[in-house]
mmCIF file of C-alpha atoms in Angstrom:
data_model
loop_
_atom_site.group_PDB
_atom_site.id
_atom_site.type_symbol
_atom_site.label_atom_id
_atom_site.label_comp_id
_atom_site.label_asym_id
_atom_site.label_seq_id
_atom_site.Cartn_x
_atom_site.Cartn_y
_atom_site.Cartn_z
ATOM 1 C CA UNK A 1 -68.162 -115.985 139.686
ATOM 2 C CA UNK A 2 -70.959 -113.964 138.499
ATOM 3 C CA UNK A 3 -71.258 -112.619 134.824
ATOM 4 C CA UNK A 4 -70.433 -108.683 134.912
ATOM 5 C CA UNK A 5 -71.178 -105.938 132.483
ATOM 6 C CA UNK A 6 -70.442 -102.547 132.123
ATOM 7 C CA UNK A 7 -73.602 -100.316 132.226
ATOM 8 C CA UNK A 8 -72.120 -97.768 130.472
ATOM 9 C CA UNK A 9 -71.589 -99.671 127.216
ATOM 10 C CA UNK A 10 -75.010 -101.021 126.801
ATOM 11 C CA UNK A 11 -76.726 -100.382 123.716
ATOM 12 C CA UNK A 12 -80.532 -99.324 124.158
ATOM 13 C CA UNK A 13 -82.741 -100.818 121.976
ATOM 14 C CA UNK A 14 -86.477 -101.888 121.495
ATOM 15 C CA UNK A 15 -87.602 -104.455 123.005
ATOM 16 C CA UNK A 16 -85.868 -106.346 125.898
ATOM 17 C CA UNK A 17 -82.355 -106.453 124.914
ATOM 18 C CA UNK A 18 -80.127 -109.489 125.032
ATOM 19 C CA UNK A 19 -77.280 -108.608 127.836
ATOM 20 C CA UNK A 20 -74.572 -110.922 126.103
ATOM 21 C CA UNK A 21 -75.121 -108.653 123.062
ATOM 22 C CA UNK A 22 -74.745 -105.434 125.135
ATOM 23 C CA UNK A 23 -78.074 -104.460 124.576
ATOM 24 C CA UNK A 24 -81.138 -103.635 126.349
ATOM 25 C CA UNK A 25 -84.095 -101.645 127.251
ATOM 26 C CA UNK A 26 -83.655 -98.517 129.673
ATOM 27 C CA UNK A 27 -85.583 -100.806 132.372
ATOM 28 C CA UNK A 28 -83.793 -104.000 131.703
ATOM 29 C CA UNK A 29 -80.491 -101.971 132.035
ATOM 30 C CA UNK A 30 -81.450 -100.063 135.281
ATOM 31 C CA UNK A 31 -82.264 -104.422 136.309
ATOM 32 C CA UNK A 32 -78.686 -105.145 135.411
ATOM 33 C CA UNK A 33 -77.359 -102.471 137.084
ATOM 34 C CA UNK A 34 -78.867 -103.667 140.436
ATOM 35 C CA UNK A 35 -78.508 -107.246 140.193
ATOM 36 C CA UNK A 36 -74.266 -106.721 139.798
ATOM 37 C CA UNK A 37 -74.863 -103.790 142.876
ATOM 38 C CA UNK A 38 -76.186 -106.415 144.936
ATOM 39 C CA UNK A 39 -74.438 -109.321 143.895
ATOM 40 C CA UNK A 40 -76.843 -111.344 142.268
ATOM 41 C CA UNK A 41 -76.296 -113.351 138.728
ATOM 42 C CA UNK A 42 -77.059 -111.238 135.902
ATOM 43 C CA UNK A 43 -79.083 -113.553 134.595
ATOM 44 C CA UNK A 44 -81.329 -113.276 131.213
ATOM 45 C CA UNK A 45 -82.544 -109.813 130.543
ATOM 46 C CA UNK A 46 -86.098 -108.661 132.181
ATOM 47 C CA UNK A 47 -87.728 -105.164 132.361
ATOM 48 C CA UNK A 48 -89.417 -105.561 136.115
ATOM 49 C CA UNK A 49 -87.872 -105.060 139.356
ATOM 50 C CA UNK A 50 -90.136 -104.577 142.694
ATOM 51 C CA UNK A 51 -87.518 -101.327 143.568
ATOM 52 C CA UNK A 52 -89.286 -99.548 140.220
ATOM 53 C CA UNK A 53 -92.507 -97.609 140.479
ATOM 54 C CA UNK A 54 -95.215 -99.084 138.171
ATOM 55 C CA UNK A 55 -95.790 -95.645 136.375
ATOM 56 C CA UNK A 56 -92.212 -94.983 136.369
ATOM 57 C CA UNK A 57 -91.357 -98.370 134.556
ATOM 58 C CA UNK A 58 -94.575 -98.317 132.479
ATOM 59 C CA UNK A 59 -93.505 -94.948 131.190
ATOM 60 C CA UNK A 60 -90.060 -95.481 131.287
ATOM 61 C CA UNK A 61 -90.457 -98.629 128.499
ATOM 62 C CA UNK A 62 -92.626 -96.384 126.182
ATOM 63 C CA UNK A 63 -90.446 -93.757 126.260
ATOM 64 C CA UNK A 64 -87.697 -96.237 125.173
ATOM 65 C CA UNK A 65 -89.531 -98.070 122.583
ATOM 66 C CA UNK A 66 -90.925 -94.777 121.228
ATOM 67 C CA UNK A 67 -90.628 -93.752 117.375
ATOM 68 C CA UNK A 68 -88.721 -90.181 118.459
ATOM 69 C CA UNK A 69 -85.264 -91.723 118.297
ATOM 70 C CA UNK A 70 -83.406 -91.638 115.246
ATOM 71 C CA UNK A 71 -80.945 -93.912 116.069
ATOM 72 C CA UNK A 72 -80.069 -96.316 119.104
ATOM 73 C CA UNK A 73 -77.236 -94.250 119.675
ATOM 74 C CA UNK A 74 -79.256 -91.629 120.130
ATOM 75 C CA UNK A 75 -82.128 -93.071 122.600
ATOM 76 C CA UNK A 76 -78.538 -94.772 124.474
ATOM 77 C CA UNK A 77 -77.060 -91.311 125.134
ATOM 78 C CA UNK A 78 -80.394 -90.003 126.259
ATOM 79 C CA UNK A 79 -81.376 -92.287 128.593
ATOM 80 C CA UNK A 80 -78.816 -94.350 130.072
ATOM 81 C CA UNK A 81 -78.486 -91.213 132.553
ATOM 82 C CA UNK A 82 -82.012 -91.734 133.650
ATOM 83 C CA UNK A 83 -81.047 -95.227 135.068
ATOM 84 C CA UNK A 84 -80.006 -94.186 138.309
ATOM 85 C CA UNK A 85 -83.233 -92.298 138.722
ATOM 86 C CA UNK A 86 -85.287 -94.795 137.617
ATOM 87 C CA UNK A 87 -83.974 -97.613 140.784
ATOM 88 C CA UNK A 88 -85.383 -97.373 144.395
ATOM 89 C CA UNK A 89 -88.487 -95.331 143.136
ATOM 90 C CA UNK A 90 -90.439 -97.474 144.872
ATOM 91 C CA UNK A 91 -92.479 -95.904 147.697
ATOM 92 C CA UNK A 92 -96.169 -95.605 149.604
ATOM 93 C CA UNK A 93 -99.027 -96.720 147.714
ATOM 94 C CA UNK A 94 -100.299 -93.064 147.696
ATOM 95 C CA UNK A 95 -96.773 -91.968 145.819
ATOM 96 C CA UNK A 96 -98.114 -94.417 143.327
ATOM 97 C CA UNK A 97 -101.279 -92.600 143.353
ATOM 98 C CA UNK A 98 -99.881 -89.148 143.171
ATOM 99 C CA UNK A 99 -97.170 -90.236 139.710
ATOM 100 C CA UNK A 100 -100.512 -91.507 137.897
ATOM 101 C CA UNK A 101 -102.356 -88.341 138.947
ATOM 102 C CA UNK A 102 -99.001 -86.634 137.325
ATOM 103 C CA UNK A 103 -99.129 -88.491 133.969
ATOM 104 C CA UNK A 104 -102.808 -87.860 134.074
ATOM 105 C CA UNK A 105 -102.375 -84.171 134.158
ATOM 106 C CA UNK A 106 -99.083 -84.893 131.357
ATOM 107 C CA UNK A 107 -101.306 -86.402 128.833
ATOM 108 C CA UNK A 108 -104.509 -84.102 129.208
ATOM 109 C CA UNK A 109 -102.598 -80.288 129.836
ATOM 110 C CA UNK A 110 -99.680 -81.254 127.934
ATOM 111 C CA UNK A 111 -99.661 -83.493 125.287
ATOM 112 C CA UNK A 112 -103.320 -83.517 124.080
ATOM 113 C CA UNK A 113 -102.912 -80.100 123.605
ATOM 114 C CA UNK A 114 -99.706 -80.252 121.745
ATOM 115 C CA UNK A 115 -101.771 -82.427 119.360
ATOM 116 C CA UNK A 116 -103.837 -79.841 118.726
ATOM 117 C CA UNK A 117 -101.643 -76.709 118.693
ATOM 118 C CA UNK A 118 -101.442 -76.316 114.728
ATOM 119 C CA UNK A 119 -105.397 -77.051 114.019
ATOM 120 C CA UNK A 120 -106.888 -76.054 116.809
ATOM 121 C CA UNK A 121 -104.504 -73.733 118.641
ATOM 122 C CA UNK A 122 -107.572 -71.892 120.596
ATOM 123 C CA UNK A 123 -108.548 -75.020 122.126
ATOM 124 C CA UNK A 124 -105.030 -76.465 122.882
ATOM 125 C CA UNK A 125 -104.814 -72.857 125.019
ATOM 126 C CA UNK A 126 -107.895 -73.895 126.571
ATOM 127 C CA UNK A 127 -106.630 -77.451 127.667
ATOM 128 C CA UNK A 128 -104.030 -76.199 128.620
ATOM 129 C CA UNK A 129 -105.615 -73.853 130.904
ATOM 130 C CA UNK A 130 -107.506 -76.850 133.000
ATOM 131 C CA UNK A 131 -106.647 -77.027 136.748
ATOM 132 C CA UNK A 132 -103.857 -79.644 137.639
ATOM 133 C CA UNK A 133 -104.910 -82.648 137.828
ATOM 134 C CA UNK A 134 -104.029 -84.112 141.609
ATOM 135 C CA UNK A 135 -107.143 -85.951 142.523
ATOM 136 C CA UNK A 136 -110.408 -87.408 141.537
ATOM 137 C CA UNK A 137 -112.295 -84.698 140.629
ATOM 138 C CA UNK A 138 -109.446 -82.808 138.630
ATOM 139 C CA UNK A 139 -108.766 -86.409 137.001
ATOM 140 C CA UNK A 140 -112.657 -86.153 135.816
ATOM 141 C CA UNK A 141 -112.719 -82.573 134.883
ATOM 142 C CA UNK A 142 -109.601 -83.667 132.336
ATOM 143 C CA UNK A 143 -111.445 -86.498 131.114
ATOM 144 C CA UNK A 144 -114.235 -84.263 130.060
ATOM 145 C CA UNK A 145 -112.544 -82.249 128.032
ATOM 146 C CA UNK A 146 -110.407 -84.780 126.532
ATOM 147 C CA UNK A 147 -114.132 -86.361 125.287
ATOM 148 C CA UNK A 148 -115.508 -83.191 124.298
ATOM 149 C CA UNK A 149 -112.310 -82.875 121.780
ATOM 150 C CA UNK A 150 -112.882 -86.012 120.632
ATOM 151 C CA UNK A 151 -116.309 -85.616 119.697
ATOM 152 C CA UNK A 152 -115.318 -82.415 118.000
ATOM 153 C CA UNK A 153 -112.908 -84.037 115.688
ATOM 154 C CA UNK A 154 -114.460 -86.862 114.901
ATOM 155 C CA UNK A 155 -116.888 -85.111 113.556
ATOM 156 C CA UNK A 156 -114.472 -83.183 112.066
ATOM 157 C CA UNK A 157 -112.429 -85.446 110.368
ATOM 158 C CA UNK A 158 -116.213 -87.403 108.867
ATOM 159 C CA UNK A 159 -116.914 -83.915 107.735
ATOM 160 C CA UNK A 160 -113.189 -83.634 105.857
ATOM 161 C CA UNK A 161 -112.963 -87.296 104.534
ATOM 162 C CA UNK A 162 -112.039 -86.148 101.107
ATOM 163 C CA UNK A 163 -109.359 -83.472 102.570
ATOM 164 C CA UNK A 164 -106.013 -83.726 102.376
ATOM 165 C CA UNK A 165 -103.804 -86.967 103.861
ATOM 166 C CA UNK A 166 -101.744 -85.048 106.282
ATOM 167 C CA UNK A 167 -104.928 -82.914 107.408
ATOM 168 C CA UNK A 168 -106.737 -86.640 108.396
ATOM 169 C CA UNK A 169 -103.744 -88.038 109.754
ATOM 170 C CA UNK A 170 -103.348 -85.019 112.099
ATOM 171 C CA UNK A 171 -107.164 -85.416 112.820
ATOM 172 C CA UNK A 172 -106.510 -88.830 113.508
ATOM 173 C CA UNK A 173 -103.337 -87.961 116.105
ATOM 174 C CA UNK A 174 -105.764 -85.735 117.954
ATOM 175 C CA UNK A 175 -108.275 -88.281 118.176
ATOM 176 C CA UNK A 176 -105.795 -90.656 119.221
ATOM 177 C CA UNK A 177 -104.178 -88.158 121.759
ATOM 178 C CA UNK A 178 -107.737 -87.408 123.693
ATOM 179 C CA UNK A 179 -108.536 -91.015 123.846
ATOM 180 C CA UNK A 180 -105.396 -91.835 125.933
ATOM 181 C CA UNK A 181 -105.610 -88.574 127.692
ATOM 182 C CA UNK A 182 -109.267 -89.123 128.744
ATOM 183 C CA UNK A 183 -108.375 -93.172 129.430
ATOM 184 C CA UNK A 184 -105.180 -91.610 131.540
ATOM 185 C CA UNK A 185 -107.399 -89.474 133.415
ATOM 186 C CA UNK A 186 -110.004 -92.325 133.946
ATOM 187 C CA UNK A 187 -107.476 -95.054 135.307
ATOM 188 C CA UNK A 188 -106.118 -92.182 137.767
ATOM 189 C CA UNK A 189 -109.405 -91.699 139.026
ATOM 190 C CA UNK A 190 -110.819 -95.235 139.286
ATOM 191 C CA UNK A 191 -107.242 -96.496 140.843
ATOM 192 C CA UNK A 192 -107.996 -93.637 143.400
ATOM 193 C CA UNK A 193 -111.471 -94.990 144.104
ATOM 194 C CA UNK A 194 -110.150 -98.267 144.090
ATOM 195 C CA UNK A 195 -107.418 -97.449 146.800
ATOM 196 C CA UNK A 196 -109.759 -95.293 149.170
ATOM 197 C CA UNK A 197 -112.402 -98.051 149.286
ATOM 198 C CA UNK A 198 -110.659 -101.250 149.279
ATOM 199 C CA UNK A 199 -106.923 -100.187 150.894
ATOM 200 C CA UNK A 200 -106.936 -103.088 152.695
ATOM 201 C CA UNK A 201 -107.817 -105.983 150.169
ATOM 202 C CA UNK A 202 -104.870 -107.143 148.322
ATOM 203 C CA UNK A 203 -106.617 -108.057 145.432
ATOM 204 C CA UNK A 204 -108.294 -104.502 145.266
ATOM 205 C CA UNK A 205 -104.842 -102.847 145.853
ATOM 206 C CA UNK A 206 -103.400 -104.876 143.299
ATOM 207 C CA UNK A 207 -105.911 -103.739 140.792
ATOM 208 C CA UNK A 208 -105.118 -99.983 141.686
ATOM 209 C CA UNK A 209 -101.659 -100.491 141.007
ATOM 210 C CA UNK A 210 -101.753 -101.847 137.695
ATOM 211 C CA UNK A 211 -104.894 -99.293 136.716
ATOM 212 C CA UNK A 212 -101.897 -96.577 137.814
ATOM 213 C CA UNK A 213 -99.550 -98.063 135.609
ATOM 214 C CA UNK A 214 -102.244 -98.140 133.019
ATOM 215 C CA UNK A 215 -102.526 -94.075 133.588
ATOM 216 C CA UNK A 216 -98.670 -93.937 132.616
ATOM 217 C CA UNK A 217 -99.085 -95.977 129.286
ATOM 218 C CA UNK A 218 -102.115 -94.203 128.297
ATOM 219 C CA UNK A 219 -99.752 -90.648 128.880
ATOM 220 C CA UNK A 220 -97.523 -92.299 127.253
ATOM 221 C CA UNK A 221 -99.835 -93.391 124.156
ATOM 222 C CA UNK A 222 -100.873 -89.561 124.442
ATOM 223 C CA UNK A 223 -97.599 -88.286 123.996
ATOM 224 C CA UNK A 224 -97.083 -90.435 120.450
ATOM 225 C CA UNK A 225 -100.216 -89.355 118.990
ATOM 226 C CA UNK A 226 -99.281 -85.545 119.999
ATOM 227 C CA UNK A 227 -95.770 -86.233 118.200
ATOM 228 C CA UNK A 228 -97.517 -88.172 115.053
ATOM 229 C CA UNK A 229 -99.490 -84.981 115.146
ATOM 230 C CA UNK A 230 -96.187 -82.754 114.520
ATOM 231 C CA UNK A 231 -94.585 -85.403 112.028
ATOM 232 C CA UNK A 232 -98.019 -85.360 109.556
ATOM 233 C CA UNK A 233 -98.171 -81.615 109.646
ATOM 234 C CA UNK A 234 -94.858 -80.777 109.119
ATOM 235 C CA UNK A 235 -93.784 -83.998 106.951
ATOM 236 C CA UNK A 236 -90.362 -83.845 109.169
ATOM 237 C CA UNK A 237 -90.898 -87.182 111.031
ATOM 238 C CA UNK A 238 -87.590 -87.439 113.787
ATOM 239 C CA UNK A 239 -87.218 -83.314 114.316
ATOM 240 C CA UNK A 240 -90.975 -82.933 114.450
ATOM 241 C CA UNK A 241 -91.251 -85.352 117.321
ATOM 242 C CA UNK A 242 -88.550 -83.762 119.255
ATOM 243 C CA UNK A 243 -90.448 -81.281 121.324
ATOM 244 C CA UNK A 244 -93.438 -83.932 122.355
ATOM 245 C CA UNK A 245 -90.165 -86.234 123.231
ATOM 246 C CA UNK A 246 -88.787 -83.727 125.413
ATOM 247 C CA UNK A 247 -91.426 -83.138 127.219
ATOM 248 C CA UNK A 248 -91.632 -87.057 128.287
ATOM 249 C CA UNK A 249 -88.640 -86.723 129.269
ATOM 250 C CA UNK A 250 -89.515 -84.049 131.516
ATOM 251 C CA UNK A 251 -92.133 -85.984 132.813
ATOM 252 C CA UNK A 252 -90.300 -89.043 133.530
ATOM 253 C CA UNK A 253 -87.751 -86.690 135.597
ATOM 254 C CA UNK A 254 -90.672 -85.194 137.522
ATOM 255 C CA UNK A 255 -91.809 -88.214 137.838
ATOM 256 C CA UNK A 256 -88.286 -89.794 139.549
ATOM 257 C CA UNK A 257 -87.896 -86.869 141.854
ATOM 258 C CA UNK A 258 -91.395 -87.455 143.344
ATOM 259 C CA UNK A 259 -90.782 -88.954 146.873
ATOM 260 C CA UNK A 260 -93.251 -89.569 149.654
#
């Protein structure tokens, strides 16, 4: 007789999870959930299933193991409801395409400039104000201007190296945030190439799909810099990173409702 478990009294946690301690990761939950739907052991805990979206998982897990929760009851009451979204997201390879071009445009327009919005609130408007990114070209425009920020506070922060702690570790957030927006924006773009050249190879498409994955965990790197951002300058470290967390979460909805 297989092993059952009731979904709704998982514990989420980092990591994996162990499913005979009633915990797990919002991915390894959303695997237990279909294994018992379709009668299959539950097995050992794992956070892959072929019926999840690469972006969508690879997002999914940072947004689980991210530093915004302050508590697991808290990250369990949040996401457990995003489990049913999560499953059967799998679709065409150009849905793929079209969620990495979305957490492209996530970590350049939204949370590189929410990094920036307390020190340099002129040019978070100005990110901000970038066209959508939705293919190659909008993908490179982002990346752009996610360098050019970076090369402004670098030099920034080498000018400021005997400022304040919290005014370098904000610096530092920003730099962080515009490196994984610009590396989001890059691995949209070159998975795009990739696709539109080589559709046909599976090697090539393989490649593409884990550079589009790579787009989601470099949004996803972008949106913990933006919220280490909030926590140095307002020395509040779980309520500051509420905002940059809710706007994941909006992203991994978006995200979930995209169909082909």
């Amino acid at each position: 007789m297989n092993e059952k478990i009731n979904i709704a009294d998982l514990t989420l946690v980092t990591g994996i999870g162990d499913y005979s301690a009633h915990t797990a990761c919002i991915m390894s939950a959303a695997v237990a959930k279909w294994r018992m739907e379709h009668g299959e052991e539950l097995g050992r805990a794992i956070d892959t299933i072929d019926c999840v979206d690469s972006p969508i998982r690879q997002f999914a897990i940072a947004i689980n193991d991210g530093k915004w929760w302050g508590s697991d009851k808290e990250r369990t009451e949040t996401l457990l409801p995003f489990i049913d979204q999560i499953l059967n997201t799998k679709g065409s390879s150009e849905l793929t395409q079209r969620r990495a071009y979305k957490c492209a445009d996530y970590a350049i327009r939204v949370f590189l400039p929410m990094a920036l919005d307390l020190k340099n609130p002129e040019q978070a408007e100005h990110i901000r104000s970038l066209p959508e990114i939705v293919d190659v070209h909008t993908a490179i425009v982002g990346k752009k201007a996610a360098d050019a920020v970076s090369t402004g506070l670098y030099a920034a922060r080498s000018a400021a190296a005997a400022g304040l702690y919290a005014a370098r570790s904000a610096d530092d957030a920003g730099l962080y945030a515009a490196a994984a927006a610009r590396t989001a924006a890059y691995a949209a773009a070159a998975a795009a190439r990739t696709a539109a050249y080589a559709a046909a190879a599976d090697a090539e498409a393989a490649y593409a799909e884990a550079t589009y994955a790579d787009a989601a965990g470099q949004a996803a790197a972008a949106a913990a810099a933006a919220a280490d951002a909030e926590d140095a300058t307002y020395r509040a470290s779980h309520a500051a990173k509420i905002p940059t967390r809710t706007a994941a979460l909006r992203l991994l909805t978006e995200l979930c409702l995209m169909t082909d």
